XYZ file of C-alpha atoms in Angstrom:
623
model
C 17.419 10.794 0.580
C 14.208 9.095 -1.131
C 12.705 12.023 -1.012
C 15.376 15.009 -2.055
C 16.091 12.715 -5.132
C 12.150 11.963 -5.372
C 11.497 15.709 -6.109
C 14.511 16.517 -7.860
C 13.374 14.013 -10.598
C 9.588 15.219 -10.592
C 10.795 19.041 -10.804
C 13.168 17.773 -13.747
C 10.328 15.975 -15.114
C 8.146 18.661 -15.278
C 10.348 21.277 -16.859
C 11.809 18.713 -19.419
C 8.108 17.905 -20.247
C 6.847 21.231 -20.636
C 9.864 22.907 -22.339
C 10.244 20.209 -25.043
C 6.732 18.792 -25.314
C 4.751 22.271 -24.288
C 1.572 21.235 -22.473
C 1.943 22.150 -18.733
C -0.997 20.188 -17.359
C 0.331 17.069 -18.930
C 3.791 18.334 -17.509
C 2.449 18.279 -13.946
C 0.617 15.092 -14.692
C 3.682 13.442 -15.677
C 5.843 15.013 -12.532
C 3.470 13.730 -10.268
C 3.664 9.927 -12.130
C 7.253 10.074 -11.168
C 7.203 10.988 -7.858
C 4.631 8.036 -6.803
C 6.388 5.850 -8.816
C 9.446 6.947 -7.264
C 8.866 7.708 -3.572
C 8.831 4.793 -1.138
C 5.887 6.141 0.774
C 5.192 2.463 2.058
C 7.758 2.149 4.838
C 6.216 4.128 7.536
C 3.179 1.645 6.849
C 5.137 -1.360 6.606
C 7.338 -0.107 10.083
C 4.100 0.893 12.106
C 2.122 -2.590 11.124
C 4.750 -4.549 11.577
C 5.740 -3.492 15.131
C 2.135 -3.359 15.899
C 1.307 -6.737 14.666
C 4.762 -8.019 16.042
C 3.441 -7.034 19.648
C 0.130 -9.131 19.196
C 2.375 -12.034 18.289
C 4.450 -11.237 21.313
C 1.161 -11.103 23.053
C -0.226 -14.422 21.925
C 3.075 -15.888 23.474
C 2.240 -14.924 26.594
C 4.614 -12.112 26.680
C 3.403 -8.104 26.552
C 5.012 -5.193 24.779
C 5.269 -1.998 26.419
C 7.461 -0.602 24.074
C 7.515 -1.174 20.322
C 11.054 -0.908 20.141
C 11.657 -3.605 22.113
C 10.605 -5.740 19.841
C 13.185 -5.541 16.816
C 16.281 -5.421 20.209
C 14.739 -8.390 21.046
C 16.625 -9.958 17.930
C 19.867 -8.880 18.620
C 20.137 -9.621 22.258
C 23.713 -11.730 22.838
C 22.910 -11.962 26.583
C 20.282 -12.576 29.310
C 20.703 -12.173 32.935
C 18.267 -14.270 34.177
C 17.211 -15.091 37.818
C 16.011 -18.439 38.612
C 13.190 -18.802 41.406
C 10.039 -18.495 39.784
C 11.647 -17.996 36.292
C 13.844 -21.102 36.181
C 12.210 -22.855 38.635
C 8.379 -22.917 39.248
C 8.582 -20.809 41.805
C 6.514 -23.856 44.108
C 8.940 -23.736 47.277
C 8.543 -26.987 49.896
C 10.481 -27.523 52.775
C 12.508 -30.707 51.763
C 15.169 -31.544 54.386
C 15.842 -30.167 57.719
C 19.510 -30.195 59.303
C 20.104 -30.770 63.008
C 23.501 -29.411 64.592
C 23.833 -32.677 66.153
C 24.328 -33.575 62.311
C 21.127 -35.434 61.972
C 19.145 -34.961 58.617
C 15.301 -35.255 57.822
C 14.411 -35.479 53.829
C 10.882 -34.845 53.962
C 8.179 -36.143 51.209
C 5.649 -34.354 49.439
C 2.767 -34.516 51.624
C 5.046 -35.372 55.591
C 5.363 -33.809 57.947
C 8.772 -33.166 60.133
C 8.958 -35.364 63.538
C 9.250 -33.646 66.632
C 13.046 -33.752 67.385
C 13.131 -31.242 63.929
C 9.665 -29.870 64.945
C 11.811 -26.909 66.260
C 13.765 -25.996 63.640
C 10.506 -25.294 61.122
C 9.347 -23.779 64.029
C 11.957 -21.288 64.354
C 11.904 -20.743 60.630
C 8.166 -19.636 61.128
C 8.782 -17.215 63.913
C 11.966 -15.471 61.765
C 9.111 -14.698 58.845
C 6.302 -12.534 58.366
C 2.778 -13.512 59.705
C 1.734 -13.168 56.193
C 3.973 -14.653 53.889
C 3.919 -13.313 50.516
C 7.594 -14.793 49.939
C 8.088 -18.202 48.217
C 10.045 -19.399 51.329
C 8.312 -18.147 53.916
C 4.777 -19.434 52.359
C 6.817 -22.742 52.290
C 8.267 -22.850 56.039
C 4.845 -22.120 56.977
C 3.023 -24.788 55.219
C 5.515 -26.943 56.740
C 4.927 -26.256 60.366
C 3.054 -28.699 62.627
C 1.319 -27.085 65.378
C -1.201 -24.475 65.115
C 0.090 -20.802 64.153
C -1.386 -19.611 67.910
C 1.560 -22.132 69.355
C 3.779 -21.314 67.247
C 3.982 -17.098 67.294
C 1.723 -15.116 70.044
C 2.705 -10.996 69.710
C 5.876 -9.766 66.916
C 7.383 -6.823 68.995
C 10.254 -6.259 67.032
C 12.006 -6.947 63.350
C 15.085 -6.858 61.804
C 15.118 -6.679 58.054
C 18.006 -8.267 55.403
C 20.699 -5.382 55.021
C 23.720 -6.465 52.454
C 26.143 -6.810 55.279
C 24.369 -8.980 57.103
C 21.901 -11.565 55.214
C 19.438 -12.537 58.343
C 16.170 -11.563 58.744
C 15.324 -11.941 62.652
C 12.206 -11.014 64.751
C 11.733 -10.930 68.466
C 8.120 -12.429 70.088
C 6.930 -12.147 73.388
C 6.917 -15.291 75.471
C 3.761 -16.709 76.714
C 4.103 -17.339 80.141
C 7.323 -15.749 80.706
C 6.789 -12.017 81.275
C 9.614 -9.696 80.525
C 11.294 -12.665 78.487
C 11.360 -12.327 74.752
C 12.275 -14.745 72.468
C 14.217 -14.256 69.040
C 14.267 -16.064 66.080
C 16.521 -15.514 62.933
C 16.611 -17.161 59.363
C 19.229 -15.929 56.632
C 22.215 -17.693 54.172
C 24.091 -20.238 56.486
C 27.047 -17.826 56.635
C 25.521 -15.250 57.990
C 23.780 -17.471 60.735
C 27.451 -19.295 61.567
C 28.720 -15.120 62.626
C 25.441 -14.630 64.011
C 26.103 -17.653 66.521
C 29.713 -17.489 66.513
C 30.241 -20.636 65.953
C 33.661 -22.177 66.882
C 36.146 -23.545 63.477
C 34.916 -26.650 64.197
C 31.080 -26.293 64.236
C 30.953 -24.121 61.276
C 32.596 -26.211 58.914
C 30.452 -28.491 59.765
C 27.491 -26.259 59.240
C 29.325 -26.039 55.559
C 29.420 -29.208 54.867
C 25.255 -30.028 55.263
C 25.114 -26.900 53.353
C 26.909 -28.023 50.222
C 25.529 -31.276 50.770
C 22.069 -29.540 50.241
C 23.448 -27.372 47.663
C 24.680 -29.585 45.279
C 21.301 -31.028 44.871
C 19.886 -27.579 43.846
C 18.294 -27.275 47.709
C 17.912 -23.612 48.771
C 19.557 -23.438 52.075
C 18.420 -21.478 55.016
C 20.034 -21.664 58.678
C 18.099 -20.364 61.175
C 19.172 -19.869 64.656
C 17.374 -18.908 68.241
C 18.044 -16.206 71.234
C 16.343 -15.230 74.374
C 16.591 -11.777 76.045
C 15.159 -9.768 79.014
C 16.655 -6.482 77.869
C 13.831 -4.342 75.740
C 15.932 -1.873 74.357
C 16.302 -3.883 71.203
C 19.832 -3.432 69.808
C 20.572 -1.793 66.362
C 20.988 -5.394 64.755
C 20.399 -8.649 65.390
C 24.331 -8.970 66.348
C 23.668 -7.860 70.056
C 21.677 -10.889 70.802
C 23.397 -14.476 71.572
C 22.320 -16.731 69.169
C 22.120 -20.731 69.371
C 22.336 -22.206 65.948
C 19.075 -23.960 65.340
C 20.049 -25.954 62.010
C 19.120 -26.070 58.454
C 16.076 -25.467 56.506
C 16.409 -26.785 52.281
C 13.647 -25.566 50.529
C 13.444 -27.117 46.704
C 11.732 -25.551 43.882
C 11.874 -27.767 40.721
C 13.109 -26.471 37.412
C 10.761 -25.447 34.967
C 10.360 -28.693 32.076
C 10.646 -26.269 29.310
C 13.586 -24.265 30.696
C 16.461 -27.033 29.729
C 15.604 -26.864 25.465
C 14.886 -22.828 26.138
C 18.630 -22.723 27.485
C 19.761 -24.594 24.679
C 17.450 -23.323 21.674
C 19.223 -19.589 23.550
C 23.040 -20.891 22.725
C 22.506 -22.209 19.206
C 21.449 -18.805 18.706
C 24.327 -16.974 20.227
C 22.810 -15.878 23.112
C 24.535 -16.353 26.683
C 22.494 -16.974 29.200
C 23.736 -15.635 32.489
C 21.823 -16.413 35.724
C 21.519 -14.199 38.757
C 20.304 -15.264 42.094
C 20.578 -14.722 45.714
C 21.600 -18.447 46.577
C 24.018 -20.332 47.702
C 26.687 -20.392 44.854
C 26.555 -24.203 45.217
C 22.661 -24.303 44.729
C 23.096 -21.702 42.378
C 25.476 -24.054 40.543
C 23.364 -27.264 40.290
C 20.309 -25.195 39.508
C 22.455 -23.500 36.226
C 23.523 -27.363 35.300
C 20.045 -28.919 35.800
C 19.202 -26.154 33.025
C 22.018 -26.541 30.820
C 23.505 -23.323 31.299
C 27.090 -23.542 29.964
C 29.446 -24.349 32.216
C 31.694 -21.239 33.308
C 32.519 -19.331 37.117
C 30.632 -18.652 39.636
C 31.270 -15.139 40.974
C 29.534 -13.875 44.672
C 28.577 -10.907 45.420
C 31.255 -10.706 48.038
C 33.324 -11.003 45.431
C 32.111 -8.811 43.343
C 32.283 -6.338 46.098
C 35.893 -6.405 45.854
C 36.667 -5.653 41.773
C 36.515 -2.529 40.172
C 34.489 -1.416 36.939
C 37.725 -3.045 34.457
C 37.518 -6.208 36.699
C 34.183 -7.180 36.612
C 34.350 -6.778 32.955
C 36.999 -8.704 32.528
C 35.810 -11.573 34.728
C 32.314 -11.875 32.541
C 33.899 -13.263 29.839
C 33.875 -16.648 31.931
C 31.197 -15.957 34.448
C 27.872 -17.773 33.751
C 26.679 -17.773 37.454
C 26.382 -14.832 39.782
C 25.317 -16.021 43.429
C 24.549 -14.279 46.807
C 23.728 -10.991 44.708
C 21.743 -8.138 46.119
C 19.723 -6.058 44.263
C 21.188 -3.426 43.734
C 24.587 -5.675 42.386
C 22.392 -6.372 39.241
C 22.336 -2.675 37.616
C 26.450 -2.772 38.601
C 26.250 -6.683 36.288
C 24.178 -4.776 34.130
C 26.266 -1.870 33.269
C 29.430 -3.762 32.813
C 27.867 -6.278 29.975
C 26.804 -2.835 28.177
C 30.394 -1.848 28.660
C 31.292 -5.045 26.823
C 28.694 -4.095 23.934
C 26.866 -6.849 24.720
C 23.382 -6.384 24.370
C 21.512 -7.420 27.232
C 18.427 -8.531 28.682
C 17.379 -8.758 31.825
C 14.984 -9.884 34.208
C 13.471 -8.848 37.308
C 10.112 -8.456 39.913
C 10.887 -6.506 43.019
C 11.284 -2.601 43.592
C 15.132 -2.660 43.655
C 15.614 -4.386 40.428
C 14.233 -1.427 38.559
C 17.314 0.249 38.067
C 18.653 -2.726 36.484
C 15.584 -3.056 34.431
C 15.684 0.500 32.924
C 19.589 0.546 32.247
C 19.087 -2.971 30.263
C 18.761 -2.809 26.927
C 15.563 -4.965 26.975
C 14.513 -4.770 30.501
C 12.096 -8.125 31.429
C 9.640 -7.948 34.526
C 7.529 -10.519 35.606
C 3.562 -10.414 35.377
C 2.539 -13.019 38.319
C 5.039 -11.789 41.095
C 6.223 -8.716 39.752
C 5.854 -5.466 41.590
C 4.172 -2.313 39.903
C 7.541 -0.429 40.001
C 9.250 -3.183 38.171
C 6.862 -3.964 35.098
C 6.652 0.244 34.733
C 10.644 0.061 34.399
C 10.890 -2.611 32.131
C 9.741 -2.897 28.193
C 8.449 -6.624 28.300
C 5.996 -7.896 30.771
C 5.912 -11.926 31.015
C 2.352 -12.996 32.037
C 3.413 -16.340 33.397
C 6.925 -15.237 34.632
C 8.113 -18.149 32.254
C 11.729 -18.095 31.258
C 10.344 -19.887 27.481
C 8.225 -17.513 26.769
C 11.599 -14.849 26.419
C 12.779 -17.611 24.224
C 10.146 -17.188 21.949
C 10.123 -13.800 21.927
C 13.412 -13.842 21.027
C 12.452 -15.756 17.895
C 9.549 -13.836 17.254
C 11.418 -10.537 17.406
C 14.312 -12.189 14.700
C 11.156 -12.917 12.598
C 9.827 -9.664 12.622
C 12.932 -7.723 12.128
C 13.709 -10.345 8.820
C 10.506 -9.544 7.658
C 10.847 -6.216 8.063
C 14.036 -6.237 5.676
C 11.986 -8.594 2.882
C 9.515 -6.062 3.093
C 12.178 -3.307 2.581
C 14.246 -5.324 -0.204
C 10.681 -5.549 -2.154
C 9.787 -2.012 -1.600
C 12.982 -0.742 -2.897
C 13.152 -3.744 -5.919
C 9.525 -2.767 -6.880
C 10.193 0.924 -7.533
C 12.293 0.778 -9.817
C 10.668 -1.071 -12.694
C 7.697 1.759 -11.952
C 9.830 4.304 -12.074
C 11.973 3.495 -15.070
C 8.868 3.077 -16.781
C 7.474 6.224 -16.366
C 10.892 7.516 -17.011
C 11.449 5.605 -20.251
C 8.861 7.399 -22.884
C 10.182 10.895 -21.614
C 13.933 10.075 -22.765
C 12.809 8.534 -25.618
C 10.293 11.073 -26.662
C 7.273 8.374 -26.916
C 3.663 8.851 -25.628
C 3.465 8.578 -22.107
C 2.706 4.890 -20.620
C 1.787 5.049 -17.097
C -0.479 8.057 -15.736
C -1.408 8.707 -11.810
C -4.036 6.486 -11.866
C -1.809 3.743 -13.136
C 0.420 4.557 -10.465
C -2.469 5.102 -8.006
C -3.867 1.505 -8.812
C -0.133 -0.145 -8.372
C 0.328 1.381 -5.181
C -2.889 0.323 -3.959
C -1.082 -3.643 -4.652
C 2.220 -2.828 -3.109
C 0.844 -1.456 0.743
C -1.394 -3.902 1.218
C 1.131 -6.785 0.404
C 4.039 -4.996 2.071
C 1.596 -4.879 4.824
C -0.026 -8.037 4.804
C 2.760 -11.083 2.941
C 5.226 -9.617 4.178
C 4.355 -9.149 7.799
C 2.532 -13.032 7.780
C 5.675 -14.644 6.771
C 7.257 -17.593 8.445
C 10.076 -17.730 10.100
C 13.197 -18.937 8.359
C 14.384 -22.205 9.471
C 17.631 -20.951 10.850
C 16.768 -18.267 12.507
C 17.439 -19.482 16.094
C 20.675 -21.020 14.646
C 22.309 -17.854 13.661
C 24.528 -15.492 15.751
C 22.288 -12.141 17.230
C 22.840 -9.535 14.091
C 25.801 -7.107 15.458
C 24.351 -3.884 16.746
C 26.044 -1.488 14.438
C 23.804 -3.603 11.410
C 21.586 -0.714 9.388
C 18.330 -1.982 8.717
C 18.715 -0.310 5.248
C 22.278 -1.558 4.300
C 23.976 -0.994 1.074
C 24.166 -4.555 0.353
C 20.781 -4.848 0.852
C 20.189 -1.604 -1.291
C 22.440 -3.231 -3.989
C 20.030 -6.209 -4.291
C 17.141 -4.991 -4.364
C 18.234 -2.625 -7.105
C 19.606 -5.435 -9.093
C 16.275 -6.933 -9.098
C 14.094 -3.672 -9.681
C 16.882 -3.325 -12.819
C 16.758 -6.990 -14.016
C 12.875 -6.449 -13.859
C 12.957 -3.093 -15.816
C 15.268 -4.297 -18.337
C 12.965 -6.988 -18.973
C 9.739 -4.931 -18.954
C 11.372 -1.885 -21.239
C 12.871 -4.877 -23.655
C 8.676 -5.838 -24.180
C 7.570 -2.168 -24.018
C 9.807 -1.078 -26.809
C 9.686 -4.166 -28.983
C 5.669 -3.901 -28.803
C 6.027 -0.414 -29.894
C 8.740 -1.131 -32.890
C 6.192 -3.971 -34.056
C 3.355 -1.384 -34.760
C 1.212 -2.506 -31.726
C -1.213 0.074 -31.008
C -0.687 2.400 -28.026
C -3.445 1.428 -25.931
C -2.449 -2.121 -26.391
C 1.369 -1.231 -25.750
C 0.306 0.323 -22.158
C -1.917 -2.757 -21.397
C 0.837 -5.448 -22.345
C 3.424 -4.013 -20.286
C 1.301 -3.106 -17.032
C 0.191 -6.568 -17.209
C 3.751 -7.449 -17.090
C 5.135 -4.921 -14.587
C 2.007 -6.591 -12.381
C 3.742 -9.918 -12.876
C 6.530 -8.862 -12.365
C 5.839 -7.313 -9.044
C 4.059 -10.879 -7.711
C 7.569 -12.353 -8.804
C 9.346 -9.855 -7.000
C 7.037 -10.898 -4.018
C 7.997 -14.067 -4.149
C 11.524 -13.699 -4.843
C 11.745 -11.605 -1.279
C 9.294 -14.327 0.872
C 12.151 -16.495 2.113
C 15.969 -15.429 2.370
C 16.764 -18.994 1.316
C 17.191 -20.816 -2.622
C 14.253 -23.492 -2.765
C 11.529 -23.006 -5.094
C 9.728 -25.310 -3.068
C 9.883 -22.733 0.195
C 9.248 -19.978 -2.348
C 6.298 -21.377 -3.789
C 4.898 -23.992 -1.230
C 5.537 -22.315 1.581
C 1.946 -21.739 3.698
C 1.054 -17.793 3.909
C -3.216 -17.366 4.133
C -2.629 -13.541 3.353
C -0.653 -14.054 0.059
C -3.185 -16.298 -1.130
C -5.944 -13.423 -0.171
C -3.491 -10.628 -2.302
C -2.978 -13.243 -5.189
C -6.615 -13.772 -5.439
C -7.384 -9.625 -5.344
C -4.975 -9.266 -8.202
C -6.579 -11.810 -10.323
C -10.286 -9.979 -9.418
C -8.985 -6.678 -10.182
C -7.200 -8.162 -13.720
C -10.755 -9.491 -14.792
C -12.226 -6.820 -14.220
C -9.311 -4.703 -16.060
C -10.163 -6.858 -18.696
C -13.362 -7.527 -19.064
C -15.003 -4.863 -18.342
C -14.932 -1.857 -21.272
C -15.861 0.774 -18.984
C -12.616 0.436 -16.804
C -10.391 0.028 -19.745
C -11.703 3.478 -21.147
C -10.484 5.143 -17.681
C -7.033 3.388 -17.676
C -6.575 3.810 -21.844
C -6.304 0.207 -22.257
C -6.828 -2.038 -25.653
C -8.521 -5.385 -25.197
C -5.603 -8.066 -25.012
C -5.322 -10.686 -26.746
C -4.755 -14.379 -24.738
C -1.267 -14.844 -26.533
C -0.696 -11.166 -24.803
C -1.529 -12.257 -21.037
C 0.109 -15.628 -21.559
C 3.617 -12.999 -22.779
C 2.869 -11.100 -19.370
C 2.008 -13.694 -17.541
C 5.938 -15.700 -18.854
C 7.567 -11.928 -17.999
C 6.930 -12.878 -14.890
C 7.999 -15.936 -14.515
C 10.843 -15.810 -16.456
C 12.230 -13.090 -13.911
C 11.361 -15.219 -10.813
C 13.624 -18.062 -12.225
C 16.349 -16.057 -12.998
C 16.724 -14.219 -9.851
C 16.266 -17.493 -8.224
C 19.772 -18.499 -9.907
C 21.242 -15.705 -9.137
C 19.935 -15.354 -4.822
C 22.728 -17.481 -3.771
C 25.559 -14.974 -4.759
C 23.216 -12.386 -3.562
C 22.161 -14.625 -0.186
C 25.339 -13.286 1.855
C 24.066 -9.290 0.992
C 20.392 -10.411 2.295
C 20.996 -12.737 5.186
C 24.506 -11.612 7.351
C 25.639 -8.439 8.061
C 29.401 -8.225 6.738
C 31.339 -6.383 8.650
C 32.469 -3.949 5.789
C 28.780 -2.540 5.939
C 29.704 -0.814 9.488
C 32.234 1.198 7.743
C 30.409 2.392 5.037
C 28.891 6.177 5.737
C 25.538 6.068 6.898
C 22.312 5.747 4.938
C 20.366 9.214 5.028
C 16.784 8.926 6.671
């Protein structure tokens, strides 16, 4: 649109010129004026810096960008699906109480050890994992055992990995000193080791009940259980072997310190935070209340198993807790929050949560313990897995995509003083005012502080106190249009008020074009600071810190001395030497026009700040 009406104007421009005025050269000259004055050729550089420089933010956070895009979603994310160990928690597993079936319990400390009578269980729990633990848990069982690893395991013969209908993991060892007797060992959620041993009404609720004793602390629970067999044709799973219930392993892995304010800094911006694990729903429970996630259902994958599409959808408007999930659940969680135009984020590190990553709208992997396959699917790569750092990359993707829009608001406020200008002596029939080279030498001010104030600016206080922008929200509304036009026209009206009075008074022409691009320069820094902060204080307008605005500020002022004092330079630009009582009327243009648009901002402040819902229904902008 920009640029259809851009060369409309500078085709008009050149045929009014040259049929009324004759002089073709100066024709084209003039067409050419308009159509810098009049194109917005500084968005692509204010959209490419802004992402760029928005993902070396990111980065500083701890937090890397794979895709640009990414960055300005970030801001309007309503929900994250979040798992906990390692992101919630510190992901620093220790075995801290063991459960016998006899009922007895063992809390262990930091740095003890178990006593022999629950030797066996943590023993058992060793033999169910891999010889090499790369898992959390295992790495923990195995730091927890007492004898020597050679006592412990001698030759793994067979395996039996996790499958969704059966949560156990189980391996079966050859026995030292027992030939043709093999021993089997099997760790899993308690409710799959209670049908693994069969245990009778009466044993299994008791099971239970240590379980949600655990739990309810915010223990992970494991139940492991033990089998011996002579038959080596292993059976398809570990169902075909008779299992003795061994007891209970809790493993505890202490909430991050930062992730309680994260949570919270999350819902006074409007974001629900959803977490997804593979616990215990009771663990899962405590762990989402230790973090202050709000309080809502808990719904199991079991459970989940059992809705359709319309049901799931309509049970997330209460769920805040999804427990005893697999995998592949999470793209199904995933899908139905899109469904529900939420826009989500999510969070993931192993193989299987890829789908899940690349059908969320921001799609979060982690750096430490995430797998290849899962940072490649995702758009944001945490580099200490820490749930903050989304937090403030949240925030720092709100403050980029609000400084994108003061940039735009200036951008399209700033044109139109320049262009009405080199409009206004055409209409009128006067001598031209502003050449390409004046145009050439403003644009060479508006890119670089598009670019540079713009892009350095603060975040607004409220910024993690508003609701996510709505997703149908046009970076280029009309309200936003509106305003900026009403101050490009307030600033024009002011500027073609001075032009034409200067001219009226008999002021000479080179003086005339001097005065007022003095005062369309002041006018643009007040324009600049107008659009620095979405809020009314003068104090934020003017005080607030920004190192590259004082860098621009301090180029203008070099390039107006030299403007002025230097002959040679006027001669180029067809300036008269100004008198002091001239800067000091430029100079006052300027600030006079700050002022008043700062009275007028807070009728304007709805137009810049929320997106009314009206906008959405208005046709689109053209590109």
């Amino acid at each position: 649109l920009c640029a259809i009406g851009g060369a409309i104007v500078a085709v008009a421009v050149v045929l009014l010129y040259g049929l009324t005025r004759g002089g073709w050269i100066d024709a084209v000259l003039a067409g050419i004026a308009i159509g810098m004055a009049m194109l917005p050729e500084e968005f692509p550089v204010v959209l490419t810096i802004f992402l760029a420089m928005g993902a070396w933010r990111i980065g500083q956070a701890g937090v890397l960008t794979r895709r640009a895009a990414a960055i300005e979603t970030l801001g309007s994310a309503t929900v994250l699906c979040t798992d906990k160990t390692g992101t919630l928690t510190e992901n620093r597993m220790q075995v801290a109480e063991l459960w016998l079936p006899s009922g007895e319990t063992m809390v262990l400390g930091t740095d003890s050890a178990p006593p022999e009578a629950f030797a066996g269980i943590v023993a058992t729990g060793v033999r169910a994992s891999a010889i090499d633990p790369v898992d959390p848990m295992e790495v923990a069982i195995h730091a927890a055992q007492t004898s020597p690893p050679g006592e412990v395991s001698v030759k793994l013969l067979y395996g039996y990995g996790l499958r969704p209908e059966l949560l156990v993991m189980a391996n079966v060892w050859e026995q030292p000193g027992k030939p043709g007797a093999f021993a089997v060992a099997a760790k899993g959620a308690p409710e799959a080791i209670a049908v693994l041993c069969q245990l009778s009404g009466d044993d299994r609720a008791s099971l239970m009940v240590a379980v949600d004793a655990m739990a309810s602390r915010g223990i992970r629970v494991l139940g492991v259980a033990r089998a011996e067999t002579s038959n080596t044709a292993w059976p398809e799973t570990p169902r075909g072997f008779a299992f003795t219930l061994a007891g209970l392993i809790g493993l505890a892995d202490p909430l991050r310190p930062s992730v309680p304010a994260a949570v919270a800094e999350c819902r006074s911006a409007g974001i629900r935070v959803v977490m997804i694990t593979g616990d215990h729903a009771v663990t899962a429970r405590a762990i989402a209340v230790q973090a202050g996630i709000a309080d809502g259902d808990v719904l199991t994958g079991a459970d989940m198993a059992g809705l359709d599409d319309g049901q799931l959808a309509q049970r997330l408007q209460t769920v805040t807790v999804f427990a005893r999930i697999m995998p592949e659940q999470k793209l199904r969680i995933v899908t139905a929050f899109k469904a529900r135009s939420e826009i989500t984020a999510m969070t993931g590190d192993g193989v299987n949560d890829a789908p899940s990553l690349k059908a969320a709208h921001i799609g979060i992997a982690m750096g430490k313990r995430g797998t290849d396959v899962a940072r490649e699917a995702s758009a944001i790569v945490l580099i200490d897995d820490d749930f903050g750092a989304i937090v403030t990359a949240i925030a720092l993707g709100r403050r980029i995509y609000d400084n994108i829009r003061k940039a735009m608001a200036f951008i399209f406020a700033v044109h139109v003083p320049i262009a009405g200008l080199a409009l206004l002596p055409l209409i009128l029939g006067l001598p031209l005012l502003f050449g390409p080279i004046h145009i050439a030498l403003l644009e060479m001010v508006i890119d670089p502080v598009c670019a540079l104030v713009f892009e350095a600016e603060r975040a607004e206080k409220d910024i993690m106190r508003r609701k996510p922008r709505a997703a149908a929200e046009r970076l280029f509304s009309w309200r936003m249009i509106v305003w900026s036009v009403t101050q490009g026209s307030l600033a024009f009206a002011m500027l073609a008020t001075l032009y034409l009075t200067s001219t009226t008074i008999g002021m000479p022409e080179g003086e005339v074009r001097a005065l007022t691009f003095f005062a369309l320069v002041a006018a643009i820094l007040a324009l600049i600071l107008i659009n620095r902060s979405f809020s009314t204080s003068l104090r934020e307008a003017l005080g607030q810190g920004n190192t590259a605005l004082r860098y621009v500020f301090g180029a203008i002022v070099l390039i107006t001395a030299i403007i002025l004092f230097v002959p040679a330079v006027q001669a180029i630009l067809r300036f008269e030497h100004l008198r002091p009582v001239d800067l000091a009327i430029a100079a006052g243009l300027g600030g006079l026009l700050f002022l008043l648009l700062e009275l007028i901002k807070p009728v304007a402040k709805r137009a810049i700040v929320e997106t009314v819902a009206g906008d959405a229904n208005l046709p689109p902008i053209p590109a």
